[in-house]
mmCIF file of C-alpha atoms in Angstrom:
data_model
loop_
_atom_site.group_PDB
_atom_site.id
_atom_site.type_symbol
_atom_site.label_atom_id
_atom_site.label_comp_id
_atom_site.label_asym_id
_atom_site.label_seq_id
_atom_site.Cartn_x
_atom_site.Cartn_y
_atom_site.Cartn_z
ATOM 1 C CA MET K 1299 119.219 69.701 68.241
ATOM 2 C CA SER K 1300 115.626 71.204 69.618
ATOM 3 C CA GLU K 1301 115.556 74.659 70.341
ATOM 4 C CA THR K 1302 114.796 76.040 73.690
ATOM 5 C CA VAL K 1303 113.256 79.686 74.282
ATOM 6 C CA LEU K 1304 111.999 81.492 77.310
ATOM 7 C CA LEU K 1305 109.018 83.543 76.401
ATOM 8 C CA HIS K 1306 108.108 86.621 78.623
ATOM 9 C CA PHE K 1307 104.711 88.375 78.170
ATOM 10 C CA SER K 1308 103.811 91.569 80.141
ATOM 11 C CA GLY K 1309 100.889 93.727 79.848
ATOM 12 C CA ALA K 1310 97.135 94.458 80.969
ATOM 13 C CA ASP K 1311 95.585 91.308 81.796
ATOM 14 C CA HIS K 1312 92.061 90.263 80.294
ATOM 15 C CA PRO K 1313 90.353 86.933 79.714
ATOM 16 C CA GLY K 1314 91.536 84.923 76.645
ATOM 17 C CA LEU K 1315 95.164 85.889 76.874
ATOM 18 C CA THR K 1316 96.368 82.292 77.604
ATOM 19 C CA THR K 1317 94.199 80.555 75.216
ATOM 20 C CA ALA K 1318 95.396 82.854 72.296
ATOM 21 C CA LEU K 1319 99.144 82.415 73.200
ATOM 22 C CA THR K 1320 99.276 78.629 73.856
ATOM 23 C CA GLY K 1321 96.939 78.129 70.986
ATOM 24 C CA LEU K 1322 99.463 79.824 68.729
ATOM 25 C CA LEU K 1323 102.273 77.762 70.253
ATOM 26 C CA ALA K 1324 100.194 74.682 69.476
ATOM 27 C CA GLU K 1325 100.143 75.349 65.815
ATOM 28 C CA TYR K 1326 104.088 74.947 65.910
ATOM 29 C CA ASP K 1327 103.974 71.896 68.072
ATOM 30 C CA ALA K 1328 105.899 73.718 70.808
ATOM 31 C CA CYS K 1329 106.222 71.888 74.091
ATOM 32 C CA ILE K 1330 105.882 73.728 77.422
ATOM 33 C CA LEU K 1331 108.767 72.905 79.858
ATOM 34 C CA ASP K 1332 107.861 75.371 82.333
ATOM 35 C CA VAL K 1333 105.164 77.934 82.951
ATOM 36 C CA GLY K 1334 104.695 80.763 85.456
ATOM 37 C CA GLN K 1335 102.122 83.611 85.691
ATOM 38 C CA ALA K 1336 101.273 86.361 88.120
ATOM 39 C CA VAL K 1337 98.732 89.163 88.081
ATOM 40 C CA VAL K 1338 99.416 92.225 90.079
ATOM 41 C CA HIS K 1339 97.142 95.115 90.345
ATOM 42 C CA GLU K 1340 95.457 93.639 86.842
ATOM 43 C CA THR K 1341 98.812 93.719 85.256
ATOM 44 C CA LEU K 1342 99.985 90.303 83.908
ATOM 45 C CA ALA K 1343 103.375 88.847 83.917
ATOM 46 C CA LEU K 1344 103.705 85.360 82.033
ATOM 47 C CA GLY K 1345 106.692 83.203 81.338
ATOM 48 C CA LEU K 1346 106.840 80.192 79.164
ATOM 49 C CA LEU K 1347 109.882 77.970 78.776
ATOM 50 C CA ILE K 1348 109.274 76.289 75.407
ATOM 51 C CA GLU K 1349 110.997 73.451 73.429
ATOM 52 C CA LEU K 1350 110.604 73.255 69.629
ATOM 53 C CA PRO K 1351 110.516 69.829 67.680
ATOM 54 C CA SER K 1352 113.932 68.847 66.689
ATOM 55 C CA GLY K 1353 115.050 70.463 63.604
ATOM 56 C CA SER K 1354 112.303 73.161 63.710
ATOM 57 C CA VAL K 1355 113.472 77.046 63.380
ATOM 58 C CA PHE K 1356 112.240 79.506 65.768
ATOM 59 C CA GLU K 1357 112.135 82.476 63.581
ATOM 60 C CA PRO K 1358 108.573 81.999 61.948
ATOM 61 C CA LEU K 1359 107.058 81.357 65.587
ATOM 62 C CA LYS K 1360 108.880 84.544 66.902
ATOM 63 C CA VAL K 1361 107.491 86.550 64.056
ATOM 64 C CA ALA K 1362 103.907 85.187 64.851
ATOM 65 C CA LEU K 1363 104.249 85.639 68.484
ATOM 66 C CA LEU K 1364 105.357 89.460 67.946
ATOM 67 C CA ALA K 1365 102.116 89.931 65.779
ATOM 68 C CA LYS K 1366 100.025 88.135 68.238
ATOM 69 C CA ALA K 1367 101.421 90.039 71.523
ATOM 70 C CA GLN K 1368 100.964 93.377 69.633
ATOM 71 C CA SER K 1369 97.112 92.655 68.904
ATOM 72 C CA LEU K 1370 96.463 91.332 72.498
ATOM 73 C CA GLY K 1371 98.129 94.625 74.007
ATOM 74 C CA LEU K 1372 101.289 92.858 75.267
ATOM 75 C CA HIS K 1373 104.897 93.248 75.294
ATOM 76 C CA VAL K 1374 107.143 90.291 74.603
ATOM 77 C CA ARG K 1375 110.754 89.375 75.287
ATOM 78 C CA PHE K 1376 112.683 86.363 73.917
ATOM 79 C CA THR K 1377 115.619 84.442 75.417
ATOM 80 C CA SER K 1378 117.346 81.691 73.838
ATOM 81 C CA ILE K 1379 118.231 78.886 76.402
ATOM 82 C CA SER K 1380 121.528 77.026 75.870
ATOM 83 C CA HIS K 1381 121.664 73.123 76.416
ATOM 84 C CA GLU K 1382 124.210 73.936 79.601
ATOM 85 C CA SER K 1383 121.712 76.482 80.745
ATOM 86 C CA LEU K 1384 118.773 73.873 80.443
ATOM 87 C CA LYS K 1385 120.877 71.256 82.260
ATOM 88 C CA HIS K 1386 121.474 73.629 85.028
ATOM 89 C CA TRP K 1387 117.818 74.454 85.529
ATOM 90 C CA LEU K 1388 116.905 70.643 85.402
ATOM 91 C CA ALA K 1389 119.309 70.018 87.994
ATOM 92 C CA GLY K 1390 117.883 72.821 90.271
ATOM 93 C CA GLN K 1391 114.338 71.049 90.372
ATOM 94 C CA SER K 1392 115.677 68.866 92.932
ATOM 95 C CA LYS K 1393 116.823 71.522 95.452
ATOM 96 C CA ASP K 1394 114.936 72.001 98.820
ATOM 97 C CA ARG K 1395 112.226 74.416 98.804
ATOM 98 C CA PHE K 1396 111.105 76.497 101.779
ATOM 99 C CA LEU K 1397 108.160 78.694 102.696
ATOM 100 C CA ILE K 1398 108.754 82.307 104.338
ATOM 101 C CA THR K 1399 105.663 83.878 105.797
ATOM 102 C CA LEU K 1400 105.709 87.382 106.613
ATOM 103 C CA LEU K 1401 102.713 88.556 108.967
ATOM 104 C CA GLY K 1402 101.893 91.899 110.385
ATOM 105 C CA ARG K 1403 98.936 94.408 110.569
ATOM 106 C CA ALA K 1404 100.652 95.948 107.408
ATOM 107 C CA ILE K 1405 103.720 95.201 105.710
ATOM 108 C CA SER K 1406 106.229 97.995 104.462
ATOM 109 C CA ALA K 1407 108.846 97.651 101.536
ATOM 110 C CA GLN K 1408 111.471 98.129 104.547
ATOM 111 C CA GLN K 1409 110.149 94.926 106.024
ATOM 112 C CA LEU K 1410 109.990 93.112 102.763
ATOM 113 C CA SER K 1411 113.397 94.193 101.850
ATOM 114 C CA ARG K 1412 115.244 93.175 105.122
ATOM 115 C CA VAL K 1413 113.588 89.782 104.954
ATOM 116 C CA ALA K 1414 114.833 89.382 101.362
ATOM 117 C CA ALA K 1415 118.441 90.610 102.469
ATOM 118 C CA VAL K 1416 118.362 87.637 104.975
ATOM 119 C CA LEU K 1417 117.337 85.312 102.354
ATOM 120 C CA ALA K 1418 120.220 86.469 99.977
ATOM 121 C CA GLU K 1419 122.926 86.242 102.884
ATOM 122 C CA GLN K 1420 121.636 82.548 103.205
ATOM 123 C CA GLU K 1421 122.109 82.005 99.303
ATOM 124 C CA LEU K 1422 118.491 81.140 99.001
ATOM 125 C CA ASN K 1423 116.803 82.312 95.772
ATOM 126 C CA ILE K 1424 113.221 83.665 95.886
ATOM 127 C CA ASP K 1425 110.859 81.637 93.399
ATOM 128 C CA ARG K 1426 107.694 83.331 94.122
ATOM 129 C CA ILE K 1427 105.987 85.877 96.243
ATOM 130 C CA GLU K 1428 102.153 85.635 97.033
ATOM 131 C CA ARG K 1429 99.797 87.619 99.131
ATOM 132 C CA LEU K 1430 97.644 85.456 101.379
ATOM 133 C CA SER K 1431 95.609 88.158 103.239
ATOM 134 C CA GLY K 1432 93.122 90.468 102.008
ATOM 135 C CA ARG K 1433 94.245 93.662 100.139
ATOM 136 C CA LEU K 1434 97.284 95.096 101.770
ATOM 137 C CA SER K 1435 96.746 98.692 101.306
ATOM 138 C CA LEU K 1436 93.597 98.614 103.458
ATOM 139 C CA ALA K 1437 95.502 97.231 106.246
ATOM 140 C CA VAL K 1438 97.090 100.471 106.956
ATOM 141 C CA HIS K 1439 93.754 102.089 107.776
ATOM 142 C CA SER K 1440 92.862 99.242 110.158
ATOM 143 C CA PRO K 1441 94.410 98.567 113.416
ATOM 144 C CA ASN K 1442 92.853 94.887 113.541
ATOM 145 C CA ALA K 1443 93.848 93.790 109.756
ATOM 146 C CA ASN K 1444 95.633 91.023 108.711
ATOM 147 C CA ALA K 1445 98.544 91.379 106.321
ATOM 148 C CA CYS K 1446 100.414 88.306 105.063
ATOM 149 C CA VAL K 1447 102.750 87.736 102.317
ATOM 150 C CA GLU K 1448 104.080 84.108 101.519
ATOM 151 C CA LEU K 1449 107.440 83.793 99.885
ATOM 152 C CA ARG K 1450 108.522 80.415 98.194
ATOM 153 C CA VAL K 1451 112.375 79.866 98.151
ATOM 154 C CA SER K 1452 114.842 77.309 97.100
ATOM 155 C CA GLY K 1453 118.441 76.348 97.824
ATOM 156 C CA VAL K 1454 120.441 74.976 100.936
ATOM 157 C CA PRO K 1455 120.640 77.597 103.642
ATOM 158 C CA ARG K 1456 124.141 78.354 105.006
ATOM 159 C CA SER K 1457 122.853 77.934 108.520
ATOM 160 C CA GLN K 1458 119.169 77.528 109.394
ATOM 161 C CA ASP K 1459 119.990 78.491 113.053
ATOM 162 C CA GLU K 1460 121.479 81.813 111.848
ATOM 163 C CA MET K 1461 118.565 82.449 109.699
ATOM 164 C CA ARG K 1462 116.029 81.762 112.369
ATOM 165 C CA ALA K 1463 118.028 84.077 114.680
ATOM 166 C CA ALA K 1464 118.136 86.814 112.112
ATOM 167 C CA PHE K 1465 114.331 86.551 111.384
ATOM 168 C CA LEU K 1466 113.830 86.735 115.294
ATOM 169 C CA ARG K 1467 115.845 89.927 115.422
ATOM 170 C CA LEU K 1468 113.695 91.382 112.621
ATOM 171 C CA ALA K 1469 110.339 90.494 114.406
ATOM 172 C CA GLN K 1470 111.939 92.431 117.365
ATOM 173 C CA GLU K 1471 112.761 95.262 115.410
ATOM 174 C CA PHE K 1472 109.454 95.597 113.385
ATOM 175 C CA PRO K 1473 105.972 94.617 114.272
ATOM 176 C CA ILE K 1474 106.008 91.574 112.133
ATOM 177 C CA ASP K 1475 106.088 87.878 112.587
ATOM 178 C CA ILE K 1476 108.198 85.611 110.311
ATOM 179 C CA ALA K 1477 107.642 81.907 109.890
ATOM 180 C CA PHE K 1478 110.174 79.357 108.129
ATOM 181 C CA GLN K 1479 109.127 76.131 107.071
ATOM 182 C CA ARG K 1480 110.174 73.628 104.696
ATOM 183 C CA GLU K 1481 107.898 72.930 101.793
ATOM 184 C CA SER K 1482 106.731 69.159 102.107
ATOM 185 C CA ILE K 1483 103.797 67.002 101.782
ATOM 186 C CA PHE K 1484 103.245 67.121 105.347
ATOM 187 C CA ARG K 1485 103.031 70.849 105.258
ATOM 188 C CA ARG K 1486 100.195 70.445 102.834
ATOM 189 C CA ASN K 1487 98.421 67.796 104.799
ATOM 190 C CA ARG K 1488 98.319 68.815 108.716
ATOM 191 C CA ARG K 1489 95.631 66.974 110.493
ATOM 192 C CA LEU K 1490 95.732 68.049 114.378
ATOM 193 C CA PHE K 1491 95.837 71.258 116.095
ATOM 194 C CA ALA K 1492 96.654 71.074 119.820
ATOM 195 C CA PHE K 1493 96.409 74.353 121.974
ATOM 196 C CA ASP K 1494 97.313 75.363 125.384
ATOM 197 C CA MET K 1495 94.184 77.066 126.921
ATOM 198 C CA ASP K 1496 95.414 79.828 129.479
ATOM 199 C CA SER K 1497 96.855 82.680 127.586
ATOM 200 C CA THR K 1498 96.619 80.972 124.398
ATOM 201 C CA LEU K 1499 93.059 80.348 123.443
ATOM 202 C CA ILE K 1500 91.840 82.596 126.241
ATOM 203 C CA GLN K 1501 93.047 86.049 127.355
ATOM 204 C CA GLY K 1502 94.240 85.183 130.840
ATOM 205 C CA GLU K 1503 94.993 82.612 133.531
ATOM 206 C CA VAL K 1504 92.340 80.860 135.061
ATOM 207 C CA ILE K 1505 94.030 80.194 138.233
ATOM 208 C CA ASP K 1506 94.944 83.822 138.675
ATOM 209 C CA GLU K 1507 91.415 84.881 138.238
ATOM 210 C CA LEU K 1508 90.464 82.213 140.946
ATOM 211 C CA ALA K 1509 92.962 83.544 143.386
ATOM 212 C CA ARG K 1510 91.764 87.018 143.126
ATOM 213 C CA MET K 1511 88.338 85.574 143.816
ATOM 214 C CA ALA K 1512 89.602 83.675 147.190
ATOM 215 C CA GLY K 1513 91.977 86.931 148.080
ATOM 216 C CA VAL K 1514 95.029 85.150 147.678
ATOM 217 C CA ALA K 1515 96.317 86.565 144.505
ATOM 218 C CA ASP K 1516 99.581 87.933 146.079
ATOM 219 C CA GLN K 1517 100.414 84.490 147.482
ATOM 220 C CA VAL K 1518 99.791 82.782 144.346
ATOM 221 C CA VAL K 1519 102.017 85.278 142.243
ATOM 222 C CA LYS K 1520 105.064 84.542 144.575
ATOM 223 C CA ILE K 1521 104.762 80.724 144.168
ATOM 224 C CA THR K 1522 104.402 81.182 140.439
ATOM 225 C CA GLU K 1523 107.662 83.553 140.393
ATOM 226 C CA SER K 1524 109.373 81.020 142.586
ATOM 227 C CA ALA K 1525 108.553 78.331 140.108
ATOM 228 C CA MET K 1526 109.711 80.365 137.231
ATOM 229 C CA ARG K 1527 113.129 80.925 139.007
ATOM 230 C CA GLY K 1528 113.388 77.220 139.102
ATOM 231 C CA GLU K 1529 113.243 76.980 142.925
ATOM 232 C CA ILE K 1530 109.938 74.783 142.830
ATOM 233 C CA GLU K 1531 109.125 72.216 140.064
ATOM 234 C CA PHE K 1532 105.743 72.851 138.391
ATOM 235 C CA GLN K 1533 103.536 69.991 140.014
ATOM 236 C CA GLU K 1534 104.712 71.205 143.458
ATOM 237 C CA SER K 1535 104.059 74.796 142.594
ATOM 238 C CA PHE K 1536 100.686 74.047 141.030
ATOM 239 C CA ARG K 1537 99.484 71.814 143.977
ATOM 240 C CA ARG K 1538 100.592 74.903 146.620
ATOM 241 C CA ARG K 1539 98.857 77.450 144.309
ATOM 242 C CA VAL K 1540 95.290 75.106 144.178
ATOM 243 C CA ALA K 1541 95.795 74.632 147.906
ATOM 244 C CA LEU K 1542 95.207 78.322 148.441
ATOM 245 C CA LEU K 1543 91.820 78.183 146.639
ATOM 246 C CA LYS K 1544 90.330 76.126 149.419
ATOM 247 C CA GLY K 1545 87.063 77.097 150.514
ATOM 248 C CA LEU K 1546 86.019 79.119 147.460
ATOM 249 C CA GLN K 1547 82.568 78.635 146.365
ATOM 250 C CA GLY K 1548 81.765 76.627 143.224
ATOM 251 C CA SER K 1549 79.190 79.347 142.179
ATOM 252 C CA ARG K 1550 82.024 81.968 142.375
ATOM 253 C CA VAL K 1551 84.272 79.438 140.051
ATOM 254 C CA ARG K 1552 81.508 79.127 137.269
ATOM 255 C CA GLU K 1553 81.282 83.071 137.143
ATOM 256 C CA LEU K 1554 84.675 82.933 135.266
ATOM 257 C CA LEU K 1555 83.164 81.288 132.198
ATOM 258 C CA ASP K 1556 81.640 84.558 131.095
ATOM 259 C CA LYS K 1557 84.358 86.844 132.286
ATOM 260 C CA ILE K 1558 87.585 85.717 130.404
ATOM 261 C CA PRO K 1559 87.295 86.436 126.672
ATOM 262 C CA LEU K 1560 88.747 84.399 124.104
ATOM 263 C CA ALA K 1561 92.006 85.175 122.600
ATOM 264 C CA GLU K 1562 91.872 87.470 119.122
ATOM 265 C CA GLY K 1563 90.928 85.387 116.352
ATOM 266 C CA ALA K 1564 90.349 82.289 118.249
ATOM 267 C CA GLU K 1565 86.836 81.839 117.145
ATOM 268 C CA ARG K 1566 87.762 82.057 113.527
ATOM 269 C CA LEU K 1567 90.325 79.927 113.641
ATOM 270 C CA ILE K 1568 88.702 76.890 115.291
ATOM 271 C CA CYS K 1569 85.464 77.343 113.442
ATOM 272 C CA THR K 1570 87.483 77.325 110.092
ATOM 273 C CA LEU K 1571 89.591 74.204 111.223
ATOM 274 C CA LYS K 1572 86.332 72.349 112.095
ATOM 275 C CA THR K 1573 84.720 73.162 108.985
ATOM 276 C CA LEU K 1574 88.062 71.909 107.057
ATOM 277 C CA GLY K 1575 87.907 68.753 109.021
ATOM 278 C CA TYR K 1576 91.051 69.289 111.271
ATOM 279 C CA LYS K 1577 90.864 67.513 114.593
ATOM 280 C CA THR K 1578 91.460 69.767 117.412
ATOM 281 C CA ALA K 1579 92.710 69.280 121.188
ATOM 282 C CA ILE K 1580 93.019 71.409 124.219
ATOM 283 C CA LEU K 1581 96.039 70.119 126.414
ATOM 284 C CA SER K 1582 96.233 72.683 129.158
ATOM 285 C CA GLY K 1583 97.665 72.986 132.743
ATOM 286 C CA GLY K 1584 94.585 74.666 133.520
ATOM 287 C CA PHE K 1585 91.275 73.357 134.754
ATOM 288 C CA THR K 1586 88.517 70.988 132.924
ATOM 289 C CA PHE K 1587 85.575 73.203 134.127
ATOM 290 C CA PHE K 1588 86.713 76.086 131.705
ATOM 291 C CA ALA K 1589 88.226 73.574 129.083
ATOM 292 C CA HIS K 1590 84.866 71.849 129.027
ATOM 293 C CA HIS K 1591 82.949 75.136 128.231
ATOM 294 C CA LEU K 1592 85.300 75.625 125.248
ATOM 295 C CA GLN K 1593 85.013 72.041 124.323
ATOM 296 C CA ALA K 1594 81.173 72.391 124.188
ATOM 297 C CA ARG K 1595 81.252 75.524 122.429
ATOM 298 C CA PHE K 1596 83.499 74.777 119.380
ATOM 299 C CA GLY K 1597 83.140 71.105 119.253
ATOM 300 C CA ILE K 1598 86.797 70.291 120.489
ATOM 301 C CA ASP K 1599 87.702 66.757 119.789
ATOM 302 C CA TYR K 1600 90.105 66.055 122.822
ATOM 303 C CA LEU K 1601 90.675 67.595 126.113
ATOM 304 C CA HIS K 1602 92.987 67.034 128.796
ATOM 305 C CA ALA K 1603 93.389 69.405 131.650
ATOM 306 C CA ASN K 1604 93.333 69.276 135.552
ATOM 307 C CA GLU K 1605 90.351 68.484 137.554
ATOM 308 C CA LEU K 1606 89.592 71.213 140.452
ATOM 309 C CA GLU K 1607 88.153 69.044 143.133
ATOM 310 C CA MET K 1608 85.270 70.012 144.772
ATOM 311 C CA ALA K 1609 83.066 68.867 147.601
ATOM 312 C CA ASN K 1610 79.635 70.110 148.580
ATOM 313 C CA GLY K 1611 79.827 72.964 146.273
ATOM 314 C CA VAL K 1612 83.240 74.020 147.608
ATOM 315 C CA VAL K 1613 86.807 73.966 146.168
ATOM 316 C CA THR K 1614 88.865 71.420 148.343
ATOM 317 C CA GLY K 1615 92.132 72.753 147.465
ATOM 318 C CA GLU K 1616 93.206 69.567 145.880
ATOM 319 C CA VAL K 1617 93.397 68.269 142.070
ATOM 320 C CA THR K 1618 92.426 64.714 141.134
ATOM 321 C CA GLY K 1619 94.329 62.578 138.869
ATOM 322 C CA ALA K 1620 97.566 63.262 137.237
ATOM 323 C CA ILE K 1621 98.518 66.741 136.699
ATOM 324 C CA VAL K 1622 99.019 67.942 133.248
ATOM 325 C CA ASP K 1623 102.704 69.231 133.264
ATOM 326 C CA GLY K 1624 104.865 69.914 130.305
ATOM 327 C CA PRO K 1625 105.892 66.168 129.929
ATOM 328 C CA ARG K 1626 102.580 65.220 130.238
ATOM 329 C CA LYS K 1627 101.281 67.437 127.353
ATOM 330 C CA ALA K 1628 104.088 65.939 125.232
ATOM 331 C CA GLU K 1629 102.818 62.452 126.056
ATOM 332 C CA LEU K 1630 99.198 63.160 125.477
ATOM 333 C CA LEU K 1631 100.049 64.594 121.986
ATOM 334 C CA ARG K 1632 101.789 61.566 120.976
ATOM 335 C CA GLN K 1633 98.800 59.359 122.076
ATOM 336 C CA ILE K 1634 96.239 61.517 120.274
ATOM 337 C CA ALA K 1635 98.463 61.324 117.120
ATOM 338 C CA GLU K 1636 98.761 57.520 117.237
ATOM 339 C CA GLN K 1637 94.855 57.205 118.063
ATOM 340 C CA GLU K 1638 94.062 59.221 114.831
ATOM 341 C CA LYS K 1639 96.909 57.397 112.987
ATOM 342 C CA ILE K 1640 98.690 60.237 111.764
ATOM 343 C CA SER K 1641 102.309 61.298 111.905
ATOM 344 C CA LEU K 1642 103.466 64.014 114.401
ATOM 345 C CA GLU K 1643 104.692 65.909 111.205
ATOM 346 C CA GLN K 1644 101.102 66.666 110.715
ATOM 347 C CA VAL K 1645 100.534 68.030 114.234
ATOM 348 C CA ILE K 1646 100.490 71.608 114.879
ATOM 349 C CA ALA K 1647 100.896 72.618 118.631
ATOM 350 C CA VAL K 1648 100.272 76.268 119.958
ATOM 351 C CA GLY K 1649 101.149 77.478 123.337
ATOM 352 C CA ASP K 1650 102.656 80.391 125.488
ATOM 353 C CA GLY K 1651 104.585 78.966 128.471
ATOM 354 C CA ALA K 1652 107.510 77.063 129.215
ATOM 355 C CA ASN K 1653 105.500 74.014 130.035
ATOM 356 C CA ASP K 1654 104.218 73.868 126.441
ATOM 357 C CA LEU K 1655 107.782 73.599 125.186
ATOM 358 C CA PRO K 1656 107.921 69.713 125.109
ATOM 359 C CA MET K 1657 104.670 69.383 122.890
ATOM 360 C CA LEU K 1658 105.825 72.540 120.872
ATOM 361 C CA LYS K 1659 109.104 70.712 120.062
ATOM 362 C CA LEU K 1660 107.426 67.250 119.523
ATOM 363 C CA ALA K 1661 104.865 68.519 116.927
ATOM 364 C CA GLY K 1662 105.723 69.066 113.181
ATOM 365 C CA MET K 1663 105.108 72.606 113.772
ATOM 366 C CA GLY K 1664 105.358 74.060 117.181
ATOM 367 C CA ILE K 1665 104.126 77.818 117.544
ATOM 368 C CA ALA K 1666 104.814 79.985 120.534
ATOM 369 C CA PHE K 1667 101.768 82.306 120.489
ATOM 370 C CA ARG K 1668 102.219 85.732 122.117
ATOM 371 C CA ALA K 1669 104.705 83.863 124.411
ATOM 372 C CA LYS K 1670 107.320 84.591 126.899
ATOM 373 C CA PRO K 1671 110.944 85.620 125.518
ATOM 374 C CA LEU K 1672 112.609 82.130 126.599
ATOM 375 C CA VAL K 1673 109.474 80.202 124.698
ATOM 376 C CA ARG K 1674 109.872 82.674 121.403
ATOM 377 C CA GLN K 1675 113.418 81.906 121.125
ATOM 378 C CA SER K 1676 113.138 77.984 122.029
ATOM 379 C CA ALA K 1677 110.111 77.293 119.762
ATOM 380 C CA SER K 1678 110.515 76.641 116.007
ATOM 381 C CA HIS K 1679 107.902 79.370 115.196
ATOM 382 C CA SER K 1680 106.683 82.364 116.815
ATOM 383 C CA LEU K 1681 103.544 84.548 116.145
ATOM 384 C CA THR K 1682 103.126 87.808 118.567
ATOM 385 C CA HIS K 1683 101.583 90.596 116.462
ATOM 386 C CA LEU K 1684 98.547 88.984 114.894
ATOM 387 C CA GLY K 1685 95.645 87.013 116.418
ATOM 388 C CA LEU K 1686 95.220 83.046 116.235
ATOM 389 C CA ASP K 1687 93.330 83.131 113.044
ATOM 390 C CA SER K 1688 96.593 84.036 111.301
ATOM 391 C CA LEU K 1689 97.663 80.279 111.852
ATOM 392 C CA LEU K 1690 95.553 79.746 108.758
ATOM 393 C CA TYR K 1691 98.052 81.416 106.717
ATOM 394 C CA LEU K 1692 100.724 79.159 107.861
ATOM 395 C CA ILE K 1693 98.642 76.025 106.436
ATOM 396 C CA GLY K 1694 98.274 77.934 103.103
ATOM 397 C CA VAL K 1695 94.760 79.313 103.660
ATOM 398 C CA ARG K 1696 93.979 82.525 102.082
ATOM 399 C CA ASP K 1697 91.518 85.046 103.148
ATOM 400 C CA ARG K 1698 89.524 84.937 99.963
ATOM 401 C CA ASP K 1699 89.305 81.050 100.580
ATOM 402 C CA LEU K 1700 86.990 81.826 103.489
ATOM 403 C CA ASP K 1701 84.919 84.389 101.752
ATOM 404 C CA THR K 1702 82.334 81.931 100.771
ATOM 405 C CA LEU K 1703 83.069 79.187 103.298
ATOM 406 C CA GLU K 1704 80.036 78.287 105.389
ATOM 407 C CA CYS K 1705 81.823 78.160 108.674
ATOM 408 C CA PHE K 1706 81.108 75.726 111.604
ATOM 409 C CA LYS K 1707 79.126 77.580 113.874
ATOM 410 C CA PRO K 1708 79.781 77.624 117.562
ATOM 411 C CA VAL K 1709 76.877 76.647 119.829
ATOM 412 C CA ALA K 1710 75.581 78.682 122.904
ATOM 413 C CA VAL K 1711 76.665 77.276 126.019
ATOM 414 C CA SER K 1712 74.481 77.807 129.264
#
């Protein structure tokens, strides 16, 4: 029978180590069954699962490996793998695999420990841990830094609902976000990002700002609160609020284009997505005049919002066309996916309000961004502590990937 051995090398990393070690293995006709390597702070950890030809004896190779490791400044350990252990390992290759993404301004040992404890309770094995953000030590000194660690795990969770609930509790206890997604071909091939606009892409609600201009802010707030209590459905509450804007000058409306800032990280996110060839959409219960402004600036591919009617340069208090509410957002998202000939699993939807939930639940990944508590609990993913650009980590983009990227440049909008 052939002999199977696990080799583990550790020591200071430098160029040529892999060449030297695999070259020696080649002299003994060793077959590499598995390999894994990590470098942390210029220190190497390399594992090689090898199989020797039938009838071969490992002892001569062991002696040669010990001498080679010593000459390279490495430590080496050998573990003989039994036939039963090899069969168990091969069977485990078909296990489900998941990605756990831990995000914050900084990541502490306590936070990582608590996340790992949840995974252990769910009987999931951590196969790999990788940093996606820049150097984590610098995050402590910068309040606007991103820190992100991705854990690749395998196994069958005892209860995904219980695990998500545990992650949500940790996100409430610590200033971190935790995303959980199944590793799949769709995760590596997202194609469309769909965004709500108000309080998602921009820092505020356009209708609230218009209400302040019109001197009806208190009345609009009362209608909004009534709708949130379920006393008025969304379309009726929206029409009532718009009616209060009647008589507002169009010139005042356009002043908002320069007054409401983008959400943190929005420009970096969208510019990167456009550079990488993703399609983008705004599906908003807000107004087209502001959404068109963003579309022109960033080259957004699809836009659906509400048309604030004007006559003779004055707001009439009416909206034209169908109102974009929750169900309408979901239907529009489905239509765009069909038009692009992509699966809904390849879609990421981002929003903050209850009327975003239908599209968040329809998309392959629905993300509640700095959302209300009910929305955070209902969505499959929630981000609260970092900016919109942290979504890039969820599609596997590392900070170092962007260092030399010639990013799509936003255009000046007059």
